[in-house]
Coordinates of C-alpha atoms in Angstrom, one line a residue:
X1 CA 6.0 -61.9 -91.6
X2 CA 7.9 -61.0 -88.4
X3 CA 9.2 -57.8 -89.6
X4 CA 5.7 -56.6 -90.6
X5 CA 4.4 -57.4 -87.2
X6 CA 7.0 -55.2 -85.9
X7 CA 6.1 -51.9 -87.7
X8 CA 2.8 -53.1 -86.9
X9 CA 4.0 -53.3 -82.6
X10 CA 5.9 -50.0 -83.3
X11 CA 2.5 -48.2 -84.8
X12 CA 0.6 -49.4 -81.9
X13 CA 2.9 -47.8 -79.3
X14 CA 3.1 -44.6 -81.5
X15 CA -0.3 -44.6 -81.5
X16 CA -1.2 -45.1 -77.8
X17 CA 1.3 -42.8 -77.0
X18 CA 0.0 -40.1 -78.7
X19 CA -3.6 -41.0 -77.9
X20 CA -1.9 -40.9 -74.2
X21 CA -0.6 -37.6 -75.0
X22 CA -3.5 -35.9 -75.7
X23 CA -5.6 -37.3 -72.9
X24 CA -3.0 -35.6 -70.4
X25 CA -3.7 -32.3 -72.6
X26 CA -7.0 -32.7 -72.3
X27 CA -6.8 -33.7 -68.3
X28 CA -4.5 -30.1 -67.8
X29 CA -6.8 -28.2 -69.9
X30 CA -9.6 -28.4 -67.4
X31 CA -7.4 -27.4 -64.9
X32 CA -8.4 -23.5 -64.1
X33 CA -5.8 -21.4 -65.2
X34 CA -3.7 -24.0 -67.3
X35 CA -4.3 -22.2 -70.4
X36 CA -2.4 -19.0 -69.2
X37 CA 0.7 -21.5 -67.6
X38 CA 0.7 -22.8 -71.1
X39 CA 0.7 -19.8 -73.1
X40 CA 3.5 -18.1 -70.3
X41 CA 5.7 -21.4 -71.0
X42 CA 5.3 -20.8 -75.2
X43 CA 6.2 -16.9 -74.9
X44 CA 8.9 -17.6 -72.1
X45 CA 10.6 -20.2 -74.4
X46 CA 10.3 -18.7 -77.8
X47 CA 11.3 -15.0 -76.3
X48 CA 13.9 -15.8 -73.6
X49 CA 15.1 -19.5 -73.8
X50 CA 17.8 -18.7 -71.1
X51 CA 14.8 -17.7 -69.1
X52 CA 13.3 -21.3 -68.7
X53 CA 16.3 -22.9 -67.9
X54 CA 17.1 -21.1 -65.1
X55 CA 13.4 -21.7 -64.0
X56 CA 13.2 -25.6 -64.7
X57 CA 17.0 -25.5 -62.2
X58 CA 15.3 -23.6 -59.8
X59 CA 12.1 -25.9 -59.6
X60 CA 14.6 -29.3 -59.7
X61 CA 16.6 -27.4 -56.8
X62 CA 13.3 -26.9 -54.5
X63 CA 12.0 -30.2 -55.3
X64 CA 15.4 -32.0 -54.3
X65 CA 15.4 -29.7 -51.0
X66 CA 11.7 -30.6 -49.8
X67 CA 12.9 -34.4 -50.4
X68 CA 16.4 -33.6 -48.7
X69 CA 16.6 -35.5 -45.1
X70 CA 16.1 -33.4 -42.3
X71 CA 18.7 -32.6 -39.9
X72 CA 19.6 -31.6 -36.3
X73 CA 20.2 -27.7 -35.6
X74 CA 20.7 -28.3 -31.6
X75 CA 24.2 -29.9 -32.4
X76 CA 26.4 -28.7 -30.0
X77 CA 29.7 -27.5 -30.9
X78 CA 31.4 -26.5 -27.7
X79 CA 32.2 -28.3 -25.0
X80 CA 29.9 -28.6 -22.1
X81 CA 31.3 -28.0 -18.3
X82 CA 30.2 -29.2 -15.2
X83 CA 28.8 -26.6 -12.4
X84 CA 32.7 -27.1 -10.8
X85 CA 34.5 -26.2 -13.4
X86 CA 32.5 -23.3 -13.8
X87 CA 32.4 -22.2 -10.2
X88 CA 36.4 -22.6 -10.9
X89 CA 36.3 -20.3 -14.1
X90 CA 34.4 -17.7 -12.4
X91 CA 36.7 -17.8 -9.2
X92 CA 39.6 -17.2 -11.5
X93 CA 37.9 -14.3 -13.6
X94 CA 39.2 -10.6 -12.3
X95 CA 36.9 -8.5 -14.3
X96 CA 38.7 -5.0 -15.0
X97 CA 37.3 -1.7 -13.2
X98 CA 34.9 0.4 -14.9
X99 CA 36.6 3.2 -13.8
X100 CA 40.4 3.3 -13.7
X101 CA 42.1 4.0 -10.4
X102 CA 42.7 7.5 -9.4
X103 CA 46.1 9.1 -9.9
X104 CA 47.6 10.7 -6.4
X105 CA 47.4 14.6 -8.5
X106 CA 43.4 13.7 -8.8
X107 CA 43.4 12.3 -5.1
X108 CA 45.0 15.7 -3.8
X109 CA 42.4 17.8 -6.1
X110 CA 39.1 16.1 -4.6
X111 CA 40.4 16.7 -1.7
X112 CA 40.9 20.6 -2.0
X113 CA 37.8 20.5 -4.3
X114 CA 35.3 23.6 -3.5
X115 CA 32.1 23.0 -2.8
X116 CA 29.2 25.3 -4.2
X117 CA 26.2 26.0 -1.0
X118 CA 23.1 27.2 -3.0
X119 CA 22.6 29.2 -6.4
X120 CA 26.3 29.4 -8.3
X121 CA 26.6 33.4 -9.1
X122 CA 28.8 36.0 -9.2
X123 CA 29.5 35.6 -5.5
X124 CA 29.1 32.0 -4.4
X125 CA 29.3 30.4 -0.6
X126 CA 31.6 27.6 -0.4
X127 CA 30.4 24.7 2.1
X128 CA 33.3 25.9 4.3
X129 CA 31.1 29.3 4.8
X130 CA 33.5 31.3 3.0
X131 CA 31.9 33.8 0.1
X132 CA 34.1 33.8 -3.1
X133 CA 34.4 35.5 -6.4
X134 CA 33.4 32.9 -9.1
X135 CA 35.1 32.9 -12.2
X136 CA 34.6 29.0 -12.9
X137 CA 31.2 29.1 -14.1
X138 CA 29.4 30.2 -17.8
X139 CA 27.0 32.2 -15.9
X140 CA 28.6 35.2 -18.2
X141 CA 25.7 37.5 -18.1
X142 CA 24.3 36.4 -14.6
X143 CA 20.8 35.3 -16.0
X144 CA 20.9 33.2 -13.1
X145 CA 20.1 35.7 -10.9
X146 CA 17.3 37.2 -13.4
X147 CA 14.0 37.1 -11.8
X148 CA 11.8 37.5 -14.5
X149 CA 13.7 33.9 -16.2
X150 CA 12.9 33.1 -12.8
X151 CA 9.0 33.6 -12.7
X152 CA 8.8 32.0 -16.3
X153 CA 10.4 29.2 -15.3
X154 CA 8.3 28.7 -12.3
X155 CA 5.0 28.9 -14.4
X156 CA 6.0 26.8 -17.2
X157 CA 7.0 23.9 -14.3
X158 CA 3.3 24.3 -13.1
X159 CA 1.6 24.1 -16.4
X160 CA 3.6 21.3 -17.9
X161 CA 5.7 19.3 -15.0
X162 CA 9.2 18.4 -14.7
X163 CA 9.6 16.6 -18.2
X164 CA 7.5 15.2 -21.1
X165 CA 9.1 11.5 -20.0
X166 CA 9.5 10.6 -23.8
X167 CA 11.2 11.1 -26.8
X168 CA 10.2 13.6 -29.5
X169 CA 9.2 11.7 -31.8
X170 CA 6.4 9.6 -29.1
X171 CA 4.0 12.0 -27.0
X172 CA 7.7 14.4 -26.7
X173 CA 7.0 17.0 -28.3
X174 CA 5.0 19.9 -26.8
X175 CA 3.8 23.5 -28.3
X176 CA 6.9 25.3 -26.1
X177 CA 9.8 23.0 -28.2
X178 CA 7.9 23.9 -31.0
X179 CA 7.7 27.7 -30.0
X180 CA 12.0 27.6 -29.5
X181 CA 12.6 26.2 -32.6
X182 CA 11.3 28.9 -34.2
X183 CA 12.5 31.4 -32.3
X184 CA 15.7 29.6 -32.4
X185 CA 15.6 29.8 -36.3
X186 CA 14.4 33.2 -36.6
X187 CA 17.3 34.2 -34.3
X188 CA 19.6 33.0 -36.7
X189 CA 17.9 33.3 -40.0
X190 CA 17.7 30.0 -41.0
X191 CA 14.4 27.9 -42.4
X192 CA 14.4 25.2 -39.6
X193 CA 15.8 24.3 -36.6
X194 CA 15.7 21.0 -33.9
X195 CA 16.1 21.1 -30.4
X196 CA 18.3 18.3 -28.7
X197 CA 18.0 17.2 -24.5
X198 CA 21.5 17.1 -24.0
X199 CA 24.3 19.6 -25.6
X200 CA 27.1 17.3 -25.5
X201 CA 25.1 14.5 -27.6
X202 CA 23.6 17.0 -30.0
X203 CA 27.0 17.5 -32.6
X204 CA 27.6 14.1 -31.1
X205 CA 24.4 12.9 -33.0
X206 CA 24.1 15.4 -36.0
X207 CA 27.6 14.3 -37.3
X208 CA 26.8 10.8 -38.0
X209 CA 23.1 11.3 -38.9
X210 CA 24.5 12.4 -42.3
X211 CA 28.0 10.8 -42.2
X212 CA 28.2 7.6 -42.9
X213 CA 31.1 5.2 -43.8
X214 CA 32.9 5.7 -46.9
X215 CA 31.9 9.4 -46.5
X216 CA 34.8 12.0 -46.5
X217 CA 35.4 14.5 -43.4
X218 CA 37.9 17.2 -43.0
X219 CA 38.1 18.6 -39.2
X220 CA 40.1 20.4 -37.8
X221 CA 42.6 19.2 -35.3
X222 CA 41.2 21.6 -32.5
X223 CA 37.8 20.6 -32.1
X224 CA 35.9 19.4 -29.2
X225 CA 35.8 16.0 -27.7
X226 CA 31.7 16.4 -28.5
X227 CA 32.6 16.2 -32.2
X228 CA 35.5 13.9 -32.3
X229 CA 33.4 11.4 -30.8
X230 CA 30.7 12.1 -33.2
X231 CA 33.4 11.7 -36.3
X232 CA 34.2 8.1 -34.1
X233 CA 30.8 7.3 -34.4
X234 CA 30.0 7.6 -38.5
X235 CA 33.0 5.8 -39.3
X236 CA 34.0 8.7 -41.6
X237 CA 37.4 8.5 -43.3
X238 CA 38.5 11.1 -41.9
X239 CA 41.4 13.9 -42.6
X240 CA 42.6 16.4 -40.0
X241 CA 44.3 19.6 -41.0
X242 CA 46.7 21.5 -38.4
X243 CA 44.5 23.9 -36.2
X244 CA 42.6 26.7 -37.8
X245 CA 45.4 26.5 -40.6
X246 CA 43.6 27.5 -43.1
X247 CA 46.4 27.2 -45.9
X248 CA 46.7 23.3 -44.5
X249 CA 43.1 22.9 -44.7
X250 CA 43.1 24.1 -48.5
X251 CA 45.8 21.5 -49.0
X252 CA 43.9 18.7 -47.5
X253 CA 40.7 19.6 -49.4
X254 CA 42.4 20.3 -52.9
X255 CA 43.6 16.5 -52.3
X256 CA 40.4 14.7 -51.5
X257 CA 39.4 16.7 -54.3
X258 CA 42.0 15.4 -57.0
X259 CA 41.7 11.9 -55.2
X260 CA 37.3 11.8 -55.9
X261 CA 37.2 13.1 -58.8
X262 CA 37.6 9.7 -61.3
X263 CA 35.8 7.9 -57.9
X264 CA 32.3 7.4 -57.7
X265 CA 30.5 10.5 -55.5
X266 CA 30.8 10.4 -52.0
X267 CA 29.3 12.6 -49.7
X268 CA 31.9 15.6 -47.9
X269 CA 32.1 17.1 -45.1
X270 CA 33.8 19.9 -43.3
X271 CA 33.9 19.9 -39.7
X272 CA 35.2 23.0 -37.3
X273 CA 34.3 25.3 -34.3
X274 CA 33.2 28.8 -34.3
X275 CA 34.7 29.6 -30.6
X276 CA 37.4 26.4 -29.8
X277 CA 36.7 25.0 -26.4
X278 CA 40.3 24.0 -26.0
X279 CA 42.0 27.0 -27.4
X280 CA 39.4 30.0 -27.2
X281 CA 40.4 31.3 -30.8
X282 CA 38.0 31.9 -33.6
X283 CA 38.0 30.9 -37.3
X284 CA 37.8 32.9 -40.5
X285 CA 34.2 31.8 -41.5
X286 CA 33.9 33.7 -45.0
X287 CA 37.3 32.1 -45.9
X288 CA 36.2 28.4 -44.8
X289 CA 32.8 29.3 -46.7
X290 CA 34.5 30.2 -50.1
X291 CA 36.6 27.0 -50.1
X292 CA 33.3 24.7 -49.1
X293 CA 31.8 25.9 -52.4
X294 CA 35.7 26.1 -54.4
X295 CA 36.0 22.1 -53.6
X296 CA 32.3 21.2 -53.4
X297 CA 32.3 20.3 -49.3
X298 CA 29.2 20.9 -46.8
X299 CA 30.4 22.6 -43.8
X300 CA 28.8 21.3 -40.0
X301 CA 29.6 24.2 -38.0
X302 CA 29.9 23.7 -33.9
X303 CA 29.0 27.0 -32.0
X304 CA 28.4 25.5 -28.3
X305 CA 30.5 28.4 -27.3
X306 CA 30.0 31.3 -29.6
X307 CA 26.0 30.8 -29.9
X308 CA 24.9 33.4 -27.5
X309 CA 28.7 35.2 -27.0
X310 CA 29.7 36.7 -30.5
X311 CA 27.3 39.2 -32.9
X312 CA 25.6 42.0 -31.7
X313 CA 22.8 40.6 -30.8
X314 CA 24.6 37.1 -29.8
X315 CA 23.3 35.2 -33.1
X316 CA 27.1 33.8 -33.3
X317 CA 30.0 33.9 -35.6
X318 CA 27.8 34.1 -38.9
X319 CA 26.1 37.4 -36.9
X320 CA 29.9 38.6 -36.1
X321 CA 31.6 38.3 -39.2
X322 CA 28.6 39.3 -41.5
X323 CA 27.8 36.1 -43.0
X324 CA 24.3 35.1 -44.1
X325 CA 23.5 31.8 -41.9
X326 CA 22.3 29.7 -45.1
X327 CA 25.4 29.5 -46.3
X328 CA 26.6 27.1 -43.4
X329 CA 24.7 23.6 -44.0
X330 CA 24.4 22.6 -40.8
X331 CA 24.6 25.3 -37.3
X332 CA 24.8 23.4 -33.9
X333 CA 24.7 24.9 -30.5
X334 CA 24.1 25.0 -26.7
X335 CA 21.6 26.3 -25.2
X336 CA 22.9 25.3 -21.8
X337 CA 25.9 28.1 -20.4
X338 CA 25.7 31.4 -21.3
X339 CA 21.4 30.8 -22.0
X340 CA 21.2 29.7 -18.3
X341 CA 19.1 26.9 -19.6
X342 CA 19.9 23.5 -21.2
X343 CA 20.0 21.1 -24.2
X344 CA 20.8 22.2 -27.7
X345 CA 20.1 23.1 -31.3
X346 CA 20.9 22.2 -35.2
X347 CA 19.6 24.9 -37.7
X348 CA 19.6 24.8 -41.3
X349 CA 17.6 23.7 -44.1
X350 CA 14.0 21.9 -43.9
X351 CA 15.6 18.8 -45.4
X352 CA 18.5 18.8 -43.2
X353 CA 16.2 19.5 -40.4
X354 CA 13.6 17.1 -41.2
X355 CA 16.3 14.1 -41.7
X356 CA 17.2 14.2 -38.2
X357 CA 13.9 13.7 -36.6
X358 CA 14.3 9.9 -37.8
X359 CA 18.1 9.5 -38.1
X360 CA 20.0 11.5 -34.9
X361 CA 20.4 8.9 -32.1
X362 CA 20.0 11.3 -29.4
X363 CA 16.5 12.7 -31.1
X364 CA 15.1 9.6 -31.4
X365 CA 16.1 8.0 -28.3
X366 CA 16.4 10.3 -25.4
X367 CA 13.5 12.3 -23.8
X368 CA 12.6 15.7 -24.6
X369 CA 14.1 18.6 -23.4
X370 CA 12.4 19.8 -20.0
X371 CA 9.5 22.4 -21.1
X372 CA 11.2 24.8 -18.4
X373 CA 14.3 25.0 -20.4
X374 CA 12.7 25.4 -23.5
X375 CA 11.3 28.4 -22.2
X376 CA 13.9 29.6 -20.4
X377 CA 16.3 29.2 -23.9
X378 CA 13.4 31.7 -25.7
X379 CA 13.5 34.2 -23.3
X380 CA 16.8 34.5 -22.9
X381 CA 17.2 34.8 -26.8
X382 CA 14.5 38.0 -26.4
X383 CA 16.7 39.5 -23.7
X384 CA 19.7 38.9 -26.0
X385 CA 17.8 40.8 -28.7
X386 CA 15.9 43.6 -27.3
X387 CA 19.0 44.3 -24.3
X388 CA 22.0 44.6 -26.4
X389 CA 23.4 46.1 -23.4
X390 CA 24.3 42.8 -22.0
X391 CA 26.4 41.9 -24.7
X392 CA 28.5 45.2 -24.4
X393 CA 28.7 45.0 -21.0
X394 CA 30.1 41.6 -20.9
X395 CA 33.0 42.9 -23.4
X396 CA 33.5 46.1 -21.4
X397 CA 34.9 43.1 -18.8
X398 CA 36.4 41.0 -21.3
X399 CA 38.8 43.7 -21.8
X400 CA 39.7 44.7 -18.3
X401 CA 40.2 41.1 -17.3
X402 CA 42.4 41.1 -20.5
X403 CA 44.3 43.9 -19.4
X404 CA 45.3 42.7 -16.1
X405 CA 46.0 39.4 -16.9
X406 CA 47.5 38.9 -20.9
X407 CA 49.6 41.8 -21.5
X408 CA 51.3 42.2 -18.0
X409 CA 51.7 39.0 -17.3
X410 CA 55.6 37.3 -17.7
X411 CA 54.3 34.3 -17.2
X412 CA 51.1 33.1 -19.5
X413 CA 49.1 34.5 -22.4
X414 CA 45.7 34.5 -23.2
X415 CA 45.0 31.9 -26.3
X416 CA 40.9 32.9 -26.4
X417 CA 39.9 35.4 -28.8
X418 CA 39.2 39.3 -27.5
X419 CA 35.5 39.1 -27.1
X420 CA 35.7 34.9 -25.7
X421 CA 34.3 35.5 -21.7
X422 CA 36.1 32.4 -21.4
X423 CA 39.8 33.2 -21.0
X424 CA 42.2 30.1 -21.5
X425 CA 45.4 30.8 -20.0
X426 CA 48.6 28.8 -21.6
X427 CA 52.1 29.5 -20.0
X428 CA 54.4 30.9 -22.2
X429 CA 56.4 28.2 -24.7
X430 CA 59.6 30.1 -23.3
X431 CA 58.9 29.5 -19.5
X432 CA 58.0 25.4 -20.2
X433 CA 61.5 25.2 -22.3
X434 CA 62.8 27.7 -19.3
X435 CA 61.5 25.3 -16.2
X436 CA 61.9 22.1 -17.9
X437 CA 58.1 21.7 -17.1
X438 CA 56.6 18.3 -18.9
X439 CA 52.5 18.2 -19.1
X440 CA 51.7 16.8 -15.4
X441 CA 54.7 19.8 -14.5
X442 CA 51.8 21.9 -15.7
X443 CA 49.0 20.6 -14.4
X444 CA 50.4 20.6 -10.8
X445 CA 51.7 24.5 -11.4
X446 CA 48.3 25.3 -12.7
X447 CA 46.3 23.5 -10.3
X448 CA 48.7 25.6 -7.4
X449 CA 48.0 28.8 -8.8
X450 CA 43.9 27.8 -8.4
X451 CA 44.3 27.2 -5.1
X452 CA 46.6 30.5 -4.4
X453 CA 43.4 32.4 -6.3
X454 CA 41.1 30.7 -3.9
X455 CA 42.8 31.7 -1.0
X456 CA 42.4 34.8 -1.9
X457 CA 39.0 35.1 -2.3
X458 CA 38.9 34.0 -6.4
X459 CA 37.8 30.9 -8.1
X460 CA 38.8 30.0 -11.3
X461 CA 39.5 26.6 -12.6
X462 CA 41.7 24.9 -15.0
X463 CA 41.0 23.6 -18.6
X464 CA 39.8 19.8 -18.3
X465 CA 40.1 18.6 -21.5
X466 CA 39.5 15.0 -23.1
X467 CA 42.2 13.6 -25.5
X468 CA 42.4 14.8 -28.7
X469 CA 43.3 11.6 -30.5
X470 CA 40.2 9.1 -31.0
X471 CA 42.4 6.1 -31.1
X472 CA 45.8 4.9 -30.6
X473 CA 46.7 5.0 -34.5
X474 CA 46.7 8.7 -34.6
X475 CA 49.7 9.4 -35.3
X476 CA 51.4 12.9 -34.2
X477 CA 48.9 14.1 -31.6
X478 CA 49.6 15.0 -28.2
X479 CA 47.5 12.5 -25.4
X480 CA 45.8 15.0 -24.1
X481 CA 44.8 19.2 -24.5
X482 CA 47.6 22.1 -23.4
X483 CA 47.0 22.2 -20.2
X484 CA 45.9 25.7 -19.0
X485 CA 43.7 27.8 -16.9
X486 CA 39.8 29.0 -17.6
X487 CA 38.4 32.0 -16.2
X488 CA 35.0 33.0 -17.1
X489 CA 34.4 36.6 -17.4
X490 CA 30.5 37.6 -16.0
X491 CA 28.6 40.9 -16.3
X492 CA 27.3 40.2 -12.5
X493 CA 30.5 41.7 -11.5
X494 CA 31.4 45.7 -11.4
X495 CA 34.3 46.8 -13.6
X496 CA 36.5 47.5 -10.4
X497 CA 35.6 44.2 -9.3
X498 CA 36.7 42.3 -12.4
X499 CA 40.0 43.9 -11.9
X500 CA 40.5 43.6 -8.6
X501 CA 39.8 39.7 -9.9
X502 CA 42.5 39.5 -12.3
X503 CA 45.1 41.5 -10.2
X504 CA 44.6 38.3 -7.4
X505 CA 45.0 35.8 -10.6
X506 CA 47.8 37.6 -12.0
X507 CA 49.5 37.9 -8.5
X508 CA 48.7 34.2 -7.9
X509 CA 50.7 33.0 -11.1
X510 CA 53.3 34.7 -10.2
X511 CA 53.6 33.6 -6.8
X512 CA 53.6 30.1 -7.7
X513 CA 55.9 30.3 -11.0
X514 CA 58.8 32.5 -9.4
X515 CA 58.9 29.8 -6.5
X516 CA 59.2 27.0 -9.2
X517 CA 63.0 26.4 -9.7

């Protein structure tokens, strides 16, 4: 009897469960939507059982973390001071100089330091009166004193101002940028070009627009503090060769080469000058060309100080050693020196182009280039173009101020390259060893011989380089450039005047060496 009444309790709860069951169905059935939850739970199950477990964990987890107990995020973890210990901390705290103090050799030099009265040109007035021969400026083919630049410049600052007062990129951008970029780009024969406010910033900014960490550069050891800062900035493993070696740069490149080739693609780079700015020499282009393609490399080339100076018609190195300008990835340049205006360039493709309109730092984030010097920077490219004259001239002095200075000189030789208006001046390896002369030696015997020339009527000036090395773990790399002088050869001078120049500069060095024991 008993055990028949339990089947009979066991039936009942079988049966009110099921009833129970189906009147929850029923309840989530009218539920809008519940008939595609259920059919999504069925398919989910029966296709990807894996699926729903990791789904039912997921909804446990956010469950137990709306239930979780809140907690404080203002708990203090340091310890709190009272105003006088503070005032003490601060009272104690020597912050460091932004600038560091002055050595006694750059005391003496601001002291002598000439002083530029008006215009700089060919003849200059110094602000003790005196009227000097000026070699220390990159006014090579005296545009300064062009009056036609002149009366462009003049109307462009009535029609558009002093400056757009924004970036490219936000209300920047007027029709004369425009207008340069093309010219800029025809003048080169490349698809596209950008302009840049600022030279210095504009290899500064292309170089880590496109390099990136984890990205491979090869530079060479020579370049300009402009770039080396730039290779700083994009975090770039980086690989120097020896300068404008090109058997050690094969070696480097034939090695990154072998080391990517079972390593996922990376993006690599080659990174050199076409005039040095330290050295003055020139690179084989063609030869630098056919190993970018031999070991698969893009090539960034700087021409700051060749844009404007090499070519017949002053296109640069590609122009001078017959080399069609779309073979070089990306071109950057000045417009600022020899173009007597100001800012700079990057030609190349539209993609490469295009990219740095949103990625360079100083394109996005710096104002447009004044509208004067846009103009300016076209019409001297026209002059450039339909004066060839200019350019020949200014090698006609090249080459006397060569000949009075490199080949009868005892004392230094001339490191620039033939056609480089900018003459660097090195003393001879033989008269260092000779003298015992270690590199501040130098710059006092240099800086001497400036102030001789000046004396006499001639300024020059001497090579102010940054430090090579970008930090202290370079290894092998003098602290700083050779020291040296610059003089700046101009076509605003005569022929007999340039050589009455160099005769003062040659007589000036040897004055001050041959009094050195």
């Amino acid at each position: 009897m008993s055990a028949s009444n339990g089947m009979m309790d066991l039936h009942d709860i079988q049966g009110l469960s099921v009833r129970l069951g189906d009147s929850l169905s029923e309840l989530f059935q009218r539920v809008p939507g519940s008939s595609i939850v259920l059919r999504y739970i069925e398919s989910s199950y029966q296709d990807d059982p894996v699926r729903s477990v990791i789904e039912l964990f997921l909804c446990l987890f956010a469950i137990r973390y709306l239930l979780a107990p809140s907690y404080s995020t203002q708990k203090k973890s340091f310890v709190e001071l009272s105003e006088e210990e503070i005032d003490e901390l601060v009272a104690d705290w020597t912050p460091e100089p932004l600038v560091a103090p002055q050595t006694a050799f750059e005391e003496a030099e601001n002291e002598k330091r000439p002083v530029i009265v008006g215009p700089t040109g060919p003849k200059s007035k110094l602000s003790n009166g005196r009227t000097v021969t000026n070699l220390a400026s990159y006014n090579y083919y005296n545009f300064v004193a062009n009056e036609t630049l002149k009366e462009k410049a003049i109307q462009t600052l009535r029609t558009y101002g002093v400056g757009p007062c924004g970036p490219p990129g936000f209300y920047g951008t007027q029709d004369v940028h425009m207008k340069t970029e093309a010219d800029i780009a025809a003048h080169l024969g490349t698809s596209a070009c950008i302009l840049y406010a600022q030279a210095f910033s504009t290899i500064s900014s292309v170089i880590p627009a496109f390099c990136k960490r984890g990205d491979i550069i090869v530079a060479d050891k020579g370049v300009n503090y402009a770039i080396r800062k730039g290779i700083q900035i994009s975090r770039s493993t980086i690989r120097w060769y020896e300068h404008n070696d090109l058997e050690d740069m094969e070696r480097v490149l034939q090695k990154v080469y072998s080391e990517q080739a079972k390593k996922p693609l990376v993006r690599r780079f080659i990174i050199t000058e076409g005039l040095f700015e330290d050295i003055g020499d020139m690179i084989d282009l063609p030869r630098i060309i056919e190993l970018k393609f031999k070991y698969k490399f893009r090539l960034i080339l700087d021409e700051t100080w060749s844009f404007g100076v090499l070519g017949r018609t002053g296109r640069g190195i590609t122009e001078h050693q017959n080399v069609d300008a779309a073979e070089v990835d990306m071109i950057c340049g000045s417009l600022s020196g020899p173009l007597c205006a100001g800012g700079g360039f990057c030609a190349g493709s539209d993609e490469t182009v295009e990219h740095q309109r949103i990625s360079a730092a100083s394109y996005t984030f710096s104002a447009s280039l004044p509208a004067m010097l846009a103009t300016t920077a076209s019409e001297t490219l026209t002059l450039l173009q339909t004066v060839p004259e200019i350019l020949t001239q200014s090698r006609e002095n090249i080459k006397s101020m060569w000949a009075q200075l490199d080949p009868r000189s005892d004392w230094v030789y001339c490191s620039s390259h033939p056609e480089n208006p900018m003459m660097i001046l090195v003393l001879k390896p033989e008269v260092i060893a000779s003298k015992k002369l270690g590199i501040m030696d130098q710059e006092q015997l240099l800086q001497d011989i400036v102030d001789e020339a000046l004396a006499n009527g001639v300024l020059i000036t001497r090579l102010k380089g940054m430090p090579r090395s970008i930090n202290t773990k370079d290894v092998g790399w003098e602290t700083q450039t050779q020291p040296a002088l610059k003089v700046c050869v101009t076509t605003g001078l005569s022929k007999k005047e340039i050589e009455r120049a160099g005769i003062i500069i040659r007589h000036a060095i040897t004055k001050i060496l041959k009094a050195r024991k």
